[in-house]
Coordinates of C-alpha atoms and ligand atoms in Angstrom, one line a residue:
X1 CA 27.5 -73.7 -154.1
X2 CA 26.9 -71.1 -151.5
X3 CA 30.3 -68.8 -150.5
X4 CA 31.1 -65.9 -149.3
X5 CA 33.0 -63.5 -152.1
X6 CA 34.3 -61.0 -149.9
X7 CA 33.6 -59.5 -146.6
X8 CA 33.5 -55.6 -145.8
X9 CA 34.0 -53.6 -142.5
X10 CA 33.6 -49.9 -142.3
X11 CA 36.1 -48.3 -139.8
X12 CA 34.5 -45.5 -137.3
X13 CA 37.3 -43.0 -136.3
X14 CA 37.9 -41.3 -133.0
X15 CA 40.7 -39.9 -131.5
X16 CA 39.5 -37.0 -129.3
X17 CA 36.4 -38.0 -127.2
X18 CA 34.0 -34.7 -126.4
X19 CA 35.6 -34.5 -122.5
X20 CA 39.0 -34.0 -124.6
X21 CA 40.5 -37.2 -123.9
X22 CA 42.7 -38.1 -126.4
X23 CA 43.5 -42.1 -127.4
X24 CA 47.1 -41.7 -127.5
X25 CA 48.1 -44.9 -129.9
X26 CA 46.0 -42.8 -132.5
X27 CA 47.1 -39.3 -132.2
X28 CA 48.5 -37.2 -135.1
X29 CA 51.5 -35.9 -135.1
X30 CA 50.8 -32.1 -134.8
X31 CA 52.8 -30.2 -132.9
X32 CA 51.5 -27.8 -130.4
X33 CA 51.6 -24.7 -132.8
X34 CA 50.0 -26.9 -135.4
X35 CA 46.8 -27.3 -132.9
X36 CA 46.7 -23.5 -132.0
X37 CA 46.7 -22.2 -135.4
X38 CA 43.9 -25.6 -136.1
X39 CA 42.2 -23.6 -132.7
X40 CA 42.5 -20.4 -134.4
X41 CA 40.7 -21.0 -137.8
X42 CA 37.5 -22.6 -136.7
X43 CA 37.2 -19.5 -133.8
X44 CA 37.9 -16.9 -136.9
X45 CA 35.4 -19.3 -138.9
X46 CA 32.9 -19.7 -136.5
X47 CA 32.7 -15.3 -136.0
X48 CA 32.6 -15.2 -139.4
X49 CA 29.4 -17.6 -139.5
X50 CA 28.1 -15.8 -136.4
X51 CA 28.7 -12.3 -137.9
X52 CA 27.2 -13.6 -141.2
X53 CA 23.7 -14.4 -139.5
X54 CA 23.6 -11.0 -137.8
X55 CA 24.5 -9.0 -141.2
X56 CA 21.9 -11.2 -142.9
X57 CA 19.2 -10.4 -139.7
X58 CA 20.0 -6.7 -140.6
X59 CA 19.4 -6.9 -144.2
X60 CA 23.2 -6.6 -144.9
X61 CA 23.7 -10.0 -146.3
X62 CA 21.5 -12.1 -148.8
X63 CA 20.1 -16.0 -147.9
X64 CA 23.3 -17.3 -145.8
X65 CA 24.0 -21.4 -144.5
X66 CA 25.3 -21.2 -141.6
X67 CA 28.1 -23.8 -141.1
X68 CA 28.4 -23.9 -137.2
X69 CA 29.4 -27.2 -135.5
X70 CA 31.0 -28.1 -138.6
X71 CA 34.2 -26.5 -138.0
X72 CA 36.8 -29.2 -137.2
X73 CA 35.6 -31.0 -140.6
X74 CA 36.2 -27.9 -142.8
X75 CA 39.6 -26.8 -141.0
X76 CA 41.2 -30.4 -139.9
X77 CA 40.5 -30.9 -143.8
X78 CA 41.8 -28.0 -145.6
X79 CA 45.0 -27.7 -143.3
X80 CA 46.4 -30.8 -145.3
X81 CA 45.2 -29.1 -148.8
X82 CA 48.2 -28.1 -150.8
X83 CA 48.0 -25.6 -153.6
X84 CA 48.5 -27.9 -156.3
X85 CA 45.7 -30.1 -155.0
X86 CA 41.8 -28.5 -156.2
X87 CA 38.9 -27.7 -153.9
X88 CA 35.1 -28.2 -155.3
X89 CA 33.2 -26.8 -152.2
X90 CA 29.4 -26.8 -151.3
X91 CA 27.5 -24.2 -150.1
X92 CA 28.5 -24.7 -146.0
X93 CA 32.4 -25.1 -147.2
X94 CA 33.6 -21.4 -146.6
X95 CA 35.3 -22.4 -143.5
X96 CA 38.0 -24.3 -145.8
X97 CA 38.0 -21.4 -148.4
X98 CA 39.4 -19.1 -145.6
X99 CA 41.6 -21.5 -143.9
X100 CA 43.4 -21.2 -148.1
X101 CA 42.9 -17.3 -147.7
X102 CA 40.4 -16.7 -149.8
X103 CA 39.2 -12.9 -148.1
X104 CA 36.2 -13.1 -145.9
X105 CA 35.0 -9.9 -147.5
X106 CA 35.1 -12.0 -151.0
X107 CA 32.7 -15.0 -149.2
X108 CA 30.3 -12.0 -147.6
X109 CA 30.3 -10.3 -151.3
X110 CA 29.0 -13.9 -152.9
X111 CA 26.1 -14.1 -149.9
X112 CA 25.6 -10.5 -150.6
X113 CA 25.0 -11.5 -154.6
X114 CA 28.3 -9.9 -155.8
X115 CA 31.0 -12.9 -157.0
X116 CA 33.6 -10.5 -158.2
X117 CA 36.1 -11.6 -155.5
X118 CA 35.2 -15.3 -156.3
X119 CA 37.8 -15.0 -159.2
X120 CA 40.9 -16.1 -158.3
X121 CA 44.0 -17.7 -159.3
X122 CA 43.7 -20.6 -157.1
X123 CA 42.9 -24.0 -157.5
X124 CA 39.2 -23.9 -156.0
X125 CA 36.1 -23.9 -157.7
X126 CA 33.1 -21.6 -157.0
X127 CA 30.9 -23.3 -154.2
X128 CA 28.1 -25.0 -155.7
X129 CA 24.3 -24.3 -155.0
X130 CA 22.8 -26.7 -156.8
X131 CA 23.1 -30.1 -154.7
X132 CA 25.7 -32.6 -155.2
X133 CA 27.0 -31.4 -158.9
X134 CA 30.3 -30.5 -157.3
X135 CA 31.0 -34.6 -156.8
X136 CA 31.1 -35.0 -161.3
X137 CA 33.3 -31.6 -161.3
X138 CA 35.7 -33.1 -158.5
X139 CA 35.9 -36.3 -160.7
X140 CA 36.4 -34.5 -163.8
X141 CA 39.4 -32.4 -162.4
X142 CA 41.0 -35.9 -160.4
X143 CA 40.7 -37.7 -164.1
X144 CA 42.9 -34.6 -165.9
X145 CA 45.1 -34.8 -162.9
X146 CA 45.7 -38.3 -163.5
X147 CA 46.2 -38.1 -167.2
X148 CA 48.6 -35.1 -166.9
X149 CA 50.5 -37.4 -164.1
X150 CA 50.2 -34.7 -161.8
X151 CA 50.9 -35.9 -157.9
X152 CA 48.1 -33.8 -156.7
X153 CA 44.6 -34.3 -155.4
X154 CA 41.2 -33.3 -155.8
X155 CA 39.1 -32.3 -152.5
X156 CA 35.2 -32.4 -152.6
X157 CA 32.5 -31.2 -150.2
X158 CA 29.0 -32.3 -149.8
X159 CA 26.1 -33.4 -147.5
X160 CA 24.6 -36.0 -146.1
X161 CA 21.3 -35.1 -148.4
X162 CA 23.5 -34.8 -151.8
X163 CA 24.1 -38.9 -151.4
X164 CA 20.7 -39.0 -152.8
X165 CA 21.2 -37.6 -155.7
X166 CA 22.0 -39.6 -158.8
X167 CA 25.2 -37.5 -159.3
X168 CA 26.7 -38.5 -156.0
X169 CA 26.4 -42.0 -157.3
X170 CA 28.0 -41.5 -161.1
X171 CA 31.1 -39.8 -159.5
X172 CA 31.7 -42.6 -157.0
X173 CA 31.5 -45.1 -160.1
X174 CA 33.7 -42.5 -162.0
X175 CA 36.0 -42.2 -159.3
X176 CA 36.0 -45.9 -158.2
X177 CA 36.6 -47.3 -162.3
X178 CA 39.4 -45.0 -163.2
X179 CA 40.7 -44.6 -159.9
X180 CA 40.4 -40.7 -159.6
X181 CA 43.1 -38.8 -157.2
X182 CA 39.2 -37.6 -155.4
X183 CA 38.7 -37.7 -151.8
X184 CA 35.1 -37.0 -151.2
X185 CA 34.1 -35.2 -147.5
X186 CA 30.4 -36.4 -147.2
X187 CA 29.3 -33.5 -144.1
X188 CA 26.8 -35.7 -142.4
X189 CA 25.0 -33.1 -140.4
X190 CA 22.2 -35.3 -140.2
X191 CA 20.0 -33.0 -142.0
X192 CA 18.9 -32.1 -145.4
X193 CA 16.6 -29.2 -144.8
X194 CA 13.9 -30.9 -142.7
X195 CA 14.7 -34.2 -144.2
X196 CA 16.8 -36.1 -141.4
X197 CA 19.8 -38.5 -142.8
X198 CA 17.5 -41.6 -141.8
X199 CA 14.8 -40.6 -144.3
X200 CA 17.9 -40.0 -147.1
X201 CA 18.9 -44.0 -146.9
X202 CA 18.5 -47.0 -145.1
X203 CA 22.1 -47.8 -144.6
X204 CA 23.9 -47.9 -141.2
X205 CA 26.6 -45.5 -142.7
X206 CA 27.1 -43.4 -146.1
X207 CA 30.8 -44.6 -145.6
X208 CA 29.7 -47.9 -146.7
X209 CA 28.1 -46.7 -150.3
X210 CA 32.1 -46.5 -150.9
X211 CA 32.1 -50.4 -150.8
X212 CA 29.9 -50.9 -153.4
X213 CA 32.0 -48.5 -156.0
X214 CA 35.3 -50.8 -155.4
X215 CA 37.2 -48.3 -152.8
X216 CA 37.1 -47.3 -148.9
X217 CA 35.0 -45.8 -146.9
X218 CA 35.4 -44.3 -143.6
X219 CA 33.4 -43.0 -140.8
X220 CA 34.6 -40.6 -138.4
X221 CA 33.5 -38.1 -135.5
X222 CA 33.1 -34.9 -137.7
X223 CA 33.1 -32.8 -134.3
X224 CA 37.1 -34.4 -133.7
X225 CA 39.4 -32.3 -135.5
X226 CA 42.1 -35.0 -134.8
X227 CA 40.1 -37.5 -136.5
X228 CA 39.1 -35.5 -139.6
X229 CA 42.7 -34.5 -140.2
X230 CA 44.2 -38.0 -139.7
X231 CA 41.5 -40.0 -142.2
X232 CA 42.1 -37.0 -145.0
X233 CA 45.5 -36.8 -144.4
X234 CA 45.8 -41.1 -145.5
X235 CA 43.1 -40.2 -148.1
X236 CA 44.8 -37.4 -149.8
X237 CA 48.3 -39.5 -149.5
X238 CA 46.8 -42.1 -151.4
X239 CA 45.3 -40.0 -153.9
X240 CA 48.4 -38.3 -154.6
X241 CA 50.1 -41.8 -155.0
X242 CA 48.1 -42.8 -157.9
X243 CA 45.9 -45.2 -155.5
X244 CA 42.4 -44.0 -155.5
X245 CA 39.5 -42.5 -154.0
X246 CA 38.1 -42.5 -150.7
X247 CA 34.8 -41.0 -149.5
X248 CA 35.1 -39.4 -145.4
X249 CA 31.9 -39.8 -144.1
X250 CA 32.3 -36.7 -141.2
X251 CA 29.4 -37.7 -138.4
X252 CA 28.3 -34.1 -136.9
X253 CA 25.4 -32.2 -136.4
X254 CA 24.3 -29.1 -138.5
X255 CA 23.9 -26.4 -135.3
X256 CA 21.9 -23.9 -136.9
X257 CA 18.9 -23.7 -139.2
X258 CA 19.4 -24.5 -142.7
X259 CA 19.7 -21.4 -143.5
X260 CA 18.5 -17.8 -143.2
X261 CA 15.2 -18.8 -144.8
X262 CA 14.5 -21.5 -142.6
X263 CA 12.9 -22.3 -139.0
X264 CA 14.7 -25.6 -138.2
X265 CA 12.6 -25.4 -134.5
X266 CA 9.1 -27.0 -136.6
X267 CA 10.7 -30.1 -137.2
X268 CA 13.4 -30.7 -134.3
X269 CA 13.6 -30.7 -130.7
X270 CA 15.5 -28.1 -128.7
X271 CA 16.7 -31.6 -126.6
X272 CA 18.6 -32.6 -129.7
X273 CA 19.9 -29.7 -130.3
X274 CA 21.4 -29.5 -126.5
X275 CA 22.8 -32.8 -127.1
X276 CA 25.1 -31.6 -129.9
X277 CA 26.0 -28.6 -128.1
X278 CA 27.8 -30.8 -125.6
X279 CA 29.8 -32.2 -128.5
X280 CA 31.2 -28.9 -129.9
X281 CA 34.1 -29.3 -131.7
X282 CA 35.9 -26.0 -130.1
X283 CA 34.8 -26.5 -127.0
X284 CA 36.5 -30.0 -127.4
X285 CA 39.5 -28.9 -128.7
X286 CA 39.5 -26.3 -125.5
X287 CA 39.4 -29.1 -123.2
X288 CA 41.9 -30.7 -124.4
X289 CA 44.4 -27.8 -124.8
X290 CA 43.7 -26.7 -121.4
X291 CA 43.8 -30.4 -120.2
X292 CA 47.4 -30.8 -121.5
X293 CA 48.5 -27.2 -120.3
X294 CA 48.9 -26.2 -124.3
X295 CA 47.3 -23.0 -123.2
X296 CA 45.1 -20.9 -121.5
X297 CA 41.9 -19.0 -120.6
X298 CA 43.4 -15.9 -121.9
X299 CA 44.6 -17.2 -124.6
X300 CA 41.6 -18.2 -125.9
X301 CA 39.7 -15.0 -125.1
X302 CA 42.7 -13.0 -127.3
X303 CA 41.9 -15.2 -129.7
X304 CA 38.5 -15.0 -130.4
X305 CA 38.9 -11.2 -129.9
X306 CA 41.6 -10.9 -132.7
X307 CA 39.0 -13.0 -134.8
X308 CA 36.0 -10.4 -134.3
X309 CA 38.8 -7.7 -135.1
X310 CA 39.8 -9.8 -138.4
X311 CA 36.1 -10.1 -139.4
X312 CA 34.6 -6.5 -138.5
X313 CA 37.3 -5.1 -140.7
X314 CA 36.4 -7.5 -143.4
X315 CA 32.8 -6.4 -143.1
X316 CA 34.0 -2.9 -143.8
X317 CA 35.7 -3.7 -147.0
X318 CA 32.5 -5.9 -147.8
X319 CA 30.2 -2.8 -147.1
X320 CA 32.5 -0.4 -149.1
X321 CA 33.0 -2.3 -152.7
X322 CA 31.2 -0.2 -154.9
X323 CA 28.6 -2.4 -156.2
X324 CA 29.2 -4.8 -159.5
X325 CA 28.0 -2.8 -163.1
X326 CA 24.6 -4.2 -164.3
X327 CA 26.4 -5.8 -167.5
X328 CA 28.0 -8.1 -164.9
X329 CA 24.6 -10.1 -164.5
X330 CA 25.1 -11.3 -168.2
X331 CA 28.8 -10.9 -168.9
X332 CA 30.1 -14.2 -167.7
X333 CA 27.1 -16.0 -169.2
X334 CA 26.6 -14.8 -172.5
X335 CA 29.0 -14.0 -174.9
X336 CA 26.4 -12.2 -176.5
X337 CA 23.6 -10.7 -175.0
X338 CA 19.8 -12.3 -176.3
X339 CA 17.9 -9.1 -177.3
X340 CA 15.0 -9.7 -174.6
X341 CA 18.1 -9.8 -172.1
X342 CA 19.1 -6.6 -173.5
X343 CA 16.1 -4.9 -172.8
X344 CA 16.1 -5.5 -169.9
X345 CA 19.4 -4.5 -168.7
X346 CA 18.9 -1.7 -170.3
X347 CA 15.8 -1.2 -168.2
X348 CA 17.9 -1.8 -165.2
X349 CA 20.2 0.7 -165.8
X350 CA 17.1 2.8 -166.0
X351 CA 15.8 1.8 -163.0
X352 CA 19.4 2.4 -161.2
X353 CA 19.6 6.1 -162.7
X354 CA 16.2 6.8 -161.5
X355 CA 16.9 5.4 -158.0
X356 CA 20.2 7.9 -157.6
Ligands
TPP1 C1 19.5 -30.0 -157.2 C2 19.0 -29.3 -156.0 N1 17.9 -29.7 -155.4 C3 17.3 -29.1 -154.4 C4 17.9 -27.9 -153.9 C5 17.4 -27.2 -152.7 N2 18.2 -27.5 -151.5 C6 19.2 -26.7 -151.1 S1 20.1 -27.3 -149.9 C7 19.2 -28.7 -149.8 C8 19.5 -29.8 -148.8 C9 20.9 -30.2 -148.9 O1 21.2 -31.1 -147.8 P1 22.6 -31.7 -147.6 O2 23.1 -32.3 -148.9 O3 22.5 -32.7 -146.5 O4 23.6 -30.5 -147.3 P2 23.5 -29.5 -146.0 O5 22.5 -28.4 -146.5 O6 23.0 -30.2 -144.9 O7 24.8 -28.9 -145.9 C10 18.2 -28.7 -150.8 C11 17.2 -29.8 -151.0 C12 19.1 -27.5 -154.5 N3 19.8 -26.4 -154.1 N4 19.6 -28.2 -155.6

């Protein structure tokens, strides 16, 4: 005998084509304030990003990912986060640490190698370098949220790349066995480094890996804020009902260069690029505001202007934190210091002295 078991489809979302034509049977319902203060975020995020590469240029800022073209994932996201729920970021995830107020100066402090700010009394977790150990974290908070009976969520962010790694793959099982209140936002950017998404796996989507781990998978236009926010908003529902994971596979296109330290132009065409840039997702979500007499020019140019005004003033209070005491280098690691630590913090204060 010869039968089919079961047969699987992976949905592709779009709601907000990139001439901002909107398929009305799918719309959210968001209100036109909603949408401007959706509008609002990713322009303060996206100064923020561009402010970041110039403070970094100018030796102001350590290595820094910059997360443009990824804004309406990170925003349409987050705006459905509730403070009960947890957020285990990546490293190109600050976009949904601001839109849940964490300070910009705090986020410019961690590029700049000070993490002071990072402590907070909310529920999200420091971003992760390493790739993809933020998926296991994310599991291990949805599995005390389930046994505590709590009707809350966990949120986590990754790439395209991190599907690769073997952790990716134990958290979905996790996730998918015990049925873990985790929604997973895969950021498929297309890019992991110079490693492009094809060369990460052979299947037509990463929404489809969900399949295989017992629970759904979706695929939508990362670059649609509409879209983002209407597949997390049914994902983090069902979470918080007790009914699962989901993993978000976000299609979009990583703008920039990996990061500070990299020269994406030696393995990508500037065509490609120039093909994404006509897909922007603020551009998009102009068209369509302006389309459907939301707003205006001018209100878009006070916007971004209030944004540069928001962010210049939060490099100031970066620029002015007196810098963290040696002793913080060891203090959250250790609770006592090894003696060939010691010596050399010790020498490091030396060195500070002497520098003065
Ligand atoms: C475990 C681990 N391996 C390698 C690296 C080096 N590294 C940093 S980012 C990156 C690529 C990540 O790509 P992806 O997951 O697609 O995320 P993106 O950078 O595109 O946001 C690599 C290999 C690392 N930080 N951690």
């Amino acid at each position: 005998m010869l039968k089919t078991i079961e047969k699987f489809e992976v949905k592709y979302l779009q709601i907000l084509d990139e001439n901002g034509n909107i398929d009305k049977k799918l719309k959210p319902k968001l209100n036109n304030n909603d949408i401007k203060k959706m509008y609002e975020f990713m322009v303060l995020i996206r100064i923020y990003d561009e402010i970041a590469l110039k403070l970094q240029r100018a030796g102001r800022l350590g290595t820094y990912p910059s997360l443009r073209g990824q804004e309406a994932i990170q925003i349409g996201s987050a705006f459905l986060i509730k403070d009960e729920d947890w957020i285990v970021p990546s490293f190109r995830s600050e976009g949904v640490l601001i839109y849940k107020r964490i300070p910009i100066e705090d986020l410019y402090a961690v590029f700049g190698g000070d993490e002071r700010g990072y402590i907070t009394n909310k529920n999200i977790i420091p971003f992760a370098i390493p790739v993809g150990t933020q998926m296991i974290h994310a599991c291990g908070i949805g599995y005390s949220l389930k046994l505590k009976k709590k009707k809350a969520a966990s949120i986590t962010y990754f790439g395209d790349g991190a599907t690769s790694e073997g952790d990716f793959h134990e958290a979905m099982n996790f996730a998918g066995v015990f049925k873990l209140p985790v929604v997973f936002i895969c950021q498929n950017n297309q890019w992991a480094i110079s490693i492009p998404v094809e060369k990460q796996t052979a299947s037509e989507t990463l929404a489809q890996k969900a399949i295989a781990y017992g629970f759904e998978g979706i695929k939508v236009d990362g670059n649609d804020i509409f879209a983002v926010y209407q597949a997390t908003k049914e994902a983090l529902e069902k979470a918080r009902k007790g009914k699962g994971p989901t993993l978000i596979e976000c299609f979009t296109y990583r703008m920039s260069d990996h990061t500070t330290a990299d020269d994406a132009s030696k393995y990508r065409s500037k065509e490609e690029v120039k093909k994404w840039e006509k897909k922007d997702p603020i551009k998009r979500l102009e068209i369509y505001m302006l389309k459907n007499k939301i707003t205006n020019q001018k209100y878009f140019l006070k916007i971004k202007e209030e944004a540069e005004k928001k962010v210049n003033i939060a490099v100031k209070k970066y620029e002015s934190t007196p810098e963290a005491p040696p002793d913080d280098i060891l203090k959250y690691v250790y609770k006592e210091f090894p003696e060939n630590l010691k010596d050399q913090l010790e020498e490091l204060k030396l060195r500070k002295e002497l520098a003065k």
